[in-house]
Amino acid sequence: LAKTTQPISMDSYEGQEVNITCSHNNIATNDYITWYQQFPSQGPRFIIQGYKTKVTNEVASLFIPADRKSSTLSLPRVSLSDTAVYYCLVAQGNTGKLIFGQGTTLQVKP
Amino acid sequence: GAVVSQHPSWVICKSGTSVKIECRSLDFQATTMFWYRQFPKQSLMLMATSNEGSKATYEQGVEKDKFLINHASLTLSTLTVTSAHPEDSSFYICSASQTGVGNQPQHFGDGTRLSIL
């Protein structure tokens, strides 16, 4: 399973765009890139998933370059409630298994 | 959509007791369910993968006789922590996937806080 590397922590201010980059050098052809958000004492919440290029939904965008060795989660205008841990994960294509890394703790300040 | 419910959300019990945790997919059928544990200030650790109607696959280092997993239907998986001890105290989280393959995201329950006295 491909391991991921992402910054341990990031700070931002309300209303700003936040970009969190993740590297996954050993990603396999059948693997998918998935991002989750976790608040304390809750289960992770699915944000977005992609295979290549760009994916956008109502809360975020995911940018994946052609070599797929990295990805960037973009949160357009963060609010205080976006303070959470964000996990970048590679979902194994044929089993769906996820191996969680340490995640990025995002602190949004007023 | 894609709601996963875990029960109980919180349990305290005496050492030596067995504790059962339920994980239900409420609005979809889950071919595959996963069980994780999370210690304070740490990330989630995958314990096992459970497919409906078959035996669970445990990750290396996870005792299958200690953590019994049953996935008897497409909407329910259970984790039983047998003869629990204080070191088993943790946050247990399940997730469910419709297809069990990587192009379908896992949807997580809100976890069960287990405290063993």
mmCIF file with all atom_site columns, C-alpha atoms in Angstrom, chain B:
data_model
loop_
_atom_site.group_PDB
_atom_site.id
_atom_site.type_symbol
_atom_site.label_atom_id
_atom_site.label_alt_id
_atom_site.label_comp_id
_atom_site.label_asym_id
_atom_site.label_entity_id
_atom_site.label_seq_id
_atom_site.pdbx_PDB_ins_code
_atom_site.Cartn_x
_atom_site.Cartn_y
_atom_site.Cartn_z
_atom_site.occupancy
_atom_site.B_iso_or_equiv
_atom_site.pdbx_formal_charge
_atom_site.auth_seq_id
_atom_site.auth_comp_id
_atom_site.auth_asym_id
_atom_site.auth_atom_id
_atom_site.pdbx_PDB_model_num
ATOM 1   C CA . GLY B 1 1   ? -26.864 9.407   2.030  1.00 0.00 ? 1   GLY B CA 1
ATOM 2   C CA . ALA B 1 2   ? -24.140 6.900   2.994  1.00 0.00 ? 2   ALA B CA 1
ATOM 3   C CA . VAL B 1 3   ? -24.815 6.892   6.719  1.00 0.00 ? 3   VAL B CA 1
ATOM 4   C CA . VAL B 1 4   ? -22.984 4.495   9.009  1.00 0.00 ? 4   VAL B CA 1
ATOM 5   C CA . SER B 1 5   ? -24.146 4.070   12.565 1.00 0.00 ? 5   SER B CA 1
ATOM 6   C CA . GLN B 1 6   ? -22.107 2.654   15.428 1.00 0.00 ? 6   GLN B CA 1
ATOM 7   C CA . HIS B 1 7   ? -23.457 1.465   18.739 1.00 0.00 ? 7   HIS B CA 1
ATOM 8   C CA . PRO B 1 8   ? -22.756 2.003   21.545 1.00 0.00 ? 8   PRO B CA 1
ATOM 9   C CA . SER B 1 9   ? -20.996 5.344   21.257 1.00 0.00 ? 9   SER B CA 1
ATOM 10  C CA . TRP B 1 10  ? -19.444 4.951   24.670 1.00 0.00 ? 10  TRP B CA 1
ATOM 11  C CA . VAL B 1 11  ? -18.951 2.047   27.036 1.00 0.00 ? 11  VAL B CA 1
ATOM 12  C CA . ILE B 1 12  ? -17.204 1.525   30.350 1.00 0.00 ? 12  ILE B CA 1
ATOM 13  C CA . CYS B 1 13  ? -16.745 -1.957  31.717 1.00 0.00 ? 13  CYS B CA 1
ATOM 14  C CA . LYS B 1 14  ? -14.668 -4.008  34.095 1.00 0.00 ? 14  LYS B CA 1
ATOM 15  C CA . SER B 1 15  ? -11.532 -5.848  33.108 1.00 0.00 ? 15  SER B CA 1
ATOM 16  C CA . GLY B 1 16  ? -12.277 -9.349  31.852 1.00 0.00 ? 16  GLY B CA 1
ATOM 17  C CA . THR B 1 17  ? -15.607 -8.421  30.300 1.00 0.00 ? 17  THR B CA 1
ATOM 18  C CA . SER B 1 18  ? -16.386 -8.969  26.633 1.00 0.00 ? 18  SER B CA 1
ATOM 19  C CA . VAL B 1 19  ? -17.787 -5.998  24.747 1.00 0.00 ? 19  VAL B CA 1
ATOM 20  C CA . LYS B 1 20  ? -19.663 -6.041  21.447 1.00 0.00 ? 20  LYS B CA 1
ATOM 21  C CA . ILE B 1 21  ? -19.718 -3.050  19.094 1.00 0.00 ? 21  ILE B CA 1
ATOM 22  C CA . GLU B 1 22  ? -22.178 -2.864  16.214 1.00 0.00 ? 22  GLU B CA 1
ATOM 23  C CA . CYS B 1 23  ? -21.658 -1.135  12.898 1.00 0.00 ? 23  CYS B CA 1
ATOM 24  C CA . ARG B 1 24  ? -24.607 -0.622  10.590 1.00 0.00 ? 24  ARG B CA 1
ATOM 25  C CA . SER B 1 25  ? -24.900 0.896   7.137  1.00 0.00 ? 25  SER B CA 1
ATOM 26  C CA . LEU B 1 26  ? -28.286 2.596   7.249  1.00 0.00 ? 26  LEU B CA 1
ATOM 27  C CA . ASP B 1 27  ? -29.012 3.546   3.665  1.00 0.00 ? 27  ASP B CA 1
ATOM 28  C CA . PHE B 1 28  ? -26.794 1.319   1.578  1.00 0.00 ? 28  PHE B CA 1
ATOM 29  C CA . GLN B 1 29  ? -25.566 -2.235  1.439  1.00 0.00 ? 29  GLN B CA 1
ATOM 30  C CA . ALA B 1 30  ? -21.962 -2.720  2.447  1.00 0.00 ? 30  ALA B CA 1
ATOM 31  C CA . THR B 1 31  ? -20.036 -5.500  0.799  1.00 0.00 ? 31  THR B CA 1
ATOM 32  C CA . THR B 1 32  ? -17.041 -4.654  2.918  1.00 0.00 ? 32  THR B CA 1
ATOM 33  C CA . MET B 1 33  ? -16.634 -3.177  6.359  1.00 0.00 ? 33  MET B CA 1
ATOM 34  C CA . PHE B 1 34  ? -13.430 -2.137  8.050  1.00 0.00 ? 34  PHE B CA 1
ATOM 35  C CA . TRP B 1 35  ? -12.527 -1.816  11.712 1.00 0.00 ? 35  TRP B CA 1
ATOM 36  C CA . TYR B 1 36  ? -10.030 0.695   13.069 1.00 0.00 ? 36  TYR B CA 1
ATOM 37  C CA . ARG B 1 37  ? -8.783  1.768   16.449 1.00 0.00 ? 37  ARG B CA 1
ATOM 38  C CA . GLN B 1 38  ? -7.440  5.169   17.383 1.00 0.00 ? 38  GLN B CA 1
ATOM 39  C CA . PHE B 1 39  ? -5.479  6.137   20.463 1.00 0.00 ? 39  PHE B CA 1
ATOM 40  C CA . PRO B 1 40  ? -5.502  9.744   21.718 1.00 0.00 ? 40  PRO B CA 1
ATOM 41  C CA . LYS B 1 41  ? -3.597  12.181  19.497 1.00 0.00 ? 41  LYS B CA 1
ATOM 42  C CA . GLN B 1 42  ? -2.810  9.392   17.040 1.00 0.00 ? 42  GLN B CA 1
ATOM 43  C CA . SER B 1 43  ? -4.050  8.376   13.636 1.00 0.00 ? 43  SER B CA 1
ATOM 44  C CA . LEU B 1 44  ? -6.412  5.533   12.829 1.00 0.00 ? 44  LEU B CA 1
ATOM 45  C CA . MET B 1 45  ? -4.944  2.055   12.665 1.00 0.00 ? 45  MET B CA 1
ATOM 46  C CA . LEU B 1 46  ? -6.642  -0.539  10.477 1.00 0.00 ? 46  LEU B CA 1
ATOM 47  C CA . MET B 1 47  ? -7.418  -3.678  12.453 1.00 0.00 ? 47  MET B CA 1
ATOM 48  C CA . ALA B 1 48  ? -9.320  -5.852  10.025 1.00 0.00 ? 48  ALA B CA 1
ATOM 49  C CA . THR B 1 49  ? -11.328 -6.062  6.828  1.00 0.00 ? 49  THR B CA 1
ATOM 50  C CA . SER B 1 50  ? -14.635 -7.841  6.896  1.00 0.00 ? 50  SER B CA 1
ATOM 51  C CA . ASN B 1 51  ? -16.576 -9.079  3.884  1.00 0.00 ? 51  ASN B CA 1
ATOM 52  C CA . GLU B 1 52  ? -20.183 -10.171 4.164  1.00 0.00 ? 52  GLU B CA 1
ATOM 53  C CA . GLY B 1 53  ? -20.477 -13.901 4.664  1.00 0.00 ? 53  GLY B CA 1
ATOM 54  C CA . SER B 1 54  ? -16.790 -14.635 4.990  1.00 0.00 ? 54  SER B CA 1
ATOM 55  C CA . LYS B 1 55  ? -14.099 -14.565 7.637  1.00 0.00 ? 55  LYS B CA 1
ATOM 56  C CA . ALA B 1 56  ? -12.442 -11.283 8.438  1.00 0.00 ? 56  ALA B CA 1
ATOM 57  C CA . THR B 1 57  ? -8.900  -10.546 7.342  1.00 0.00 ? 57  THR B CA 1
ATOM 58  C CA . TYR B 1 58  ? -6.798  -9.186  10.184 1.00 0.00 ? 58  TYR B CA 1
ATOM 59  C CA . GLU B 1 59  ? -3.841  -6.850  9.893  1.00 0.00 ? 59  GLU B CA 1
ATOM 60  C CA . GLN B 1 60  ? -0.490  -7.983  11.161 1.00 0.00 ? 60  GLN B CA 1
ATOM 61  C CA . GLY B 1 61  ? -0.240  -7.804  14.931 1.00 0.00 ? 61  GLY B CA 1
ATOM 62  C CA . VAL B 1 62  ? -3.995  -7.841  15.565 1.00 0.00 ? 62  VAL B CA 1
ATOM 63  C CA . GLU B 1 63  ? -5.129  -10.884 17.541 1.00 0.00 ? 63  GLU B CA 1
ATOM 64  C CA . LYS B 1 64  ? -8.090  -12.474 15.801 1.00 0.00 ? 64  LYS B CA 1
ATOM 65  C CA . ASP B 1 65  ? -9.110  -14.385 18.923 1.00 0.00 ? 65  ASP B CA 1
ATOM 66  C CA . LYS B 1 66  ? -9.106  -11.172 20.895 1.00 0.00 ? 66  LYS B CA 1
ATOM 67  C CA . PHE B 1 67  ? -11.061 -9.108  18.398 1.00 0.00 ? 67  PHE B CA 1
ATOM 68  C CA . LEU B 1 68  ? -13.870 -11.209 16.961 1.00 0.00 ? 68  LEU B CA 1
ATOM 69  C CA . ILE B 1 69  ? -15.493 -9.827  13.850 1.00 0.00 ? 69  ILE B CA 1
ATOM 70  C CA . ASN B 1 70  ? -18.756 -10.983 12.345 1.00 0.00 ? 70  ASN B CA 1
ATOM 71  C CA . HIS B 1 71  ? -20.278 -9.634  9.138  1.00 0.00 ? 71  HIS B CA 1
ATOM 72  C CA . ALA B 1 72  ? -23.461 -11.638 8.853  1.00 0.00 ? 72  ALA B CA 1
ATOM 73  C CA . SER B 1 73  ? -25.422 -9.289  6.602  1.00 0.00 ? 73  SER B CA 1
ATOM 74  C CA . LEU B 1 74  ? -24.834 -6.522  4.081  1.00 0.00 ? 74  LEU B CA 1
ATOM 75  C CA . THR B 1 75  ? -25.779 -3.905  6.649  1.00 0.00 ? 75  THR B CA 1
ATOM 76  C CA . LEU B 1 76  ? -24.268 -5.146  9.892  1.00 0.00 ? 76  LEU B CA 1
ATOM 77  C CA . SER B 1 77  ? -20.824 -5.996  11.178 1.00 0.00 ? 77  SER B CA 1
ATOM 78  C CA . THR B 1 78  ? -19.903 -6.534  14.805 1.00 0.00 ? 78  THR B CA 1
ATOM 79  C CA . LEU B 1 79  ? -16.618 -6.341  16.671 1.00 0.00 ? 79  LEU B CA 1
ATOM 80  C CA . THR B 1 80  ? -16.369 -8.166  19.977 1.00 0.00 ? 80  THR B CA 1
ATOM 81  C CA . VAL B 1 81  ? -13.466 -7.361  22.247 1.00 0.00 ? 81  VAL B CA 1
ATOM 82  C CA . THR B 1 82  ? -13.085 -10.513 24.315 1.00 0.00 ? 82  THR B CA 1
ATOM 83  C CA . SER B 1 83  ? -11.796 -10.507 27.877 1.00 0.00 ? 83  SER B CA 1
ATOM 84  C CA . ALA B 1 84  ? -11.039 -6.813  27.625 1.00 0.00 ? 84  ALA B CA 1
ATOM 85  C CA . HIS B 1 85  ? -8.179  -5.315  29.622 1.00 0.00 ? 85  HIS B CA 1
ATOM 86  C CA . PRO B 1 86  ? -7.227  -1.697  30.294 1.00 0.00 ? 86  PRO B CA 1
ATOM 87  C CA . GLU B 1 87  ? -4.775  -1.696  27.376 1.00 0.00 ? 87  GLU B CA 1
ATOM 88  C CA . ASP B 1 88  ? -7.738  -2.349  25.058 1.00 0.00 ? 88  ASP B CA 1
ATOM 89  C CA . SER B 1 89  ? -9.190  1.015   26.001 1.00 0.00 ? 89  SER B CA 1
ATOM 90  C CA . SER B 1 90  ? -9.360  3.022   22.797 1.00 0.00 ? 90  SER B CA 1
ATOM 91  C CA . PHE B 1 91  ? -11.617 4.661   20.225 1.00 0.00 ? 91  PHE B CA 1
ATOM 92  C CA . TYR B 1 92  ? -12.932 2.002   17.847 1.00 0.00 ? 92  TYR B CA 1
ATOM 93  C CA . ILE B 1 93  ? -14.243 3.150   14.473 1.00 0.00 ? 93  ILE B CA 1
ATOM 94  C CA . CYS B 1 94  ? -15.877 1.191   11.696 1.00 0.00 ? 94  CYS B CA 1
ATOM 95  C CA . SER B 1 95  ? -16.339 2.062   8.064  1.00 0.00 ? 95  SER B CA 1
ATOM 96  C CA . ALA B 1 96  ? -18.406 0.598   5.272  1.00 0.00 ? 96  ALA B CA 1
ATOM 97  C CA . SER B 1 97  ? -17.953 0.396   1.546  1.00 0.00 ? 97  SER B CA 1
ATOM 98  C CA . GLN B 1 98  ? -20.572 -0.526  -1.028 1.00 0.00 ? 98  GLN B CA 1
ATOM 99  C CA . THR B 1 99  ? -18.189 -2.382  -3.255 1.00 0.00 ? 99  THR B CA 1
ATOM 100 C CA . GLY B 1 100 ? -14.993 -2.897  -1.282 1.00 0.00 ? 100 GLY B CA 1
ATOM 101 C CA . VAL B 1 101 ? -12.849 -1.501  -4.058 1.00 0.00 ? 101 VAL B CA 1
ATOM 102 C CA . GLY B 1 102 ? -10.833 1.668   -4.153 1.00 0.00 ? 102 GLY B CA 1
ATOM 103 C CA . ASN B 1 103 ? -13.045 3.729   -6.438 1.00 0.00 ? 103 ASN B CA 1
ATOM 104 C CA . GLN B 1 104 ? -15.836 3.748   -3.845 1.00 0.00 ? 104 GLN B CA 1
ATOM 105 C CA . PRO B 1 105 ? -15.079 5.744   -0.690 1.00 0.00 ? 105 PRO B CA 1
ATOM 106 C CA . GLN B 1 106 ? -15.435 4.273   2.759  1.00 0.00 ? 106 GLN B CA 1
ATOM 107 C CA . HIS B 1 107 ? -18.021 5.888   5.001  1.00 0.00 ? 107 HIS B CA 1
ATOM 108 C CA . PHE B 1 108 ? -17.232 5.972   8.679  1.00 0.00 ? 108 PHE B CA 1
ATOM 109 C CA . GLY B 1 109 ? -19.274 5.635   11.822 1.00 0.00 ? 109 GLY B CA 1
ATOM 110 C CA . ASP B 1 110 ? -18.797 8.045   14.683 1.00 0.00 ? 110 ASP B CA 1
ATOM 111 C CA . GLY B 1 111 ? -16.816 5.622   16.764 1.00 0.00 ? 111 GLY B CA 1
ATOM 112 C CA . THR B 1 112 ? -17.139 3.836   20.079 1.00 0.00 ? 112 THR B CA 1
ATOM 113 C CA . ARG B 1 113 ? -15.169 5.025   23.067 1.00 0.00 ? 113 ARG B CA 1
ATOM 114 C CA . LEU B 1 114 ? -14.210 1.940   25.074 1.00 0.00 ? 114 LEU B CA 1
ATOM 115 C CA . SER B 1 115 ? -12.873 2.335   28.592 1.00 0.00 ? 115 SER B CA 1
ATOM 116 C CA . ILE B 1 116 ? -11.812 -0.728  30.553 1.00 0.00 ? 116 ILE B CA 1
ATOM 117 C CA . LEU B 1 117 ? -11.411 -0.294  34.295 1.00 0.00 ? 117 LEU B CA 1
#
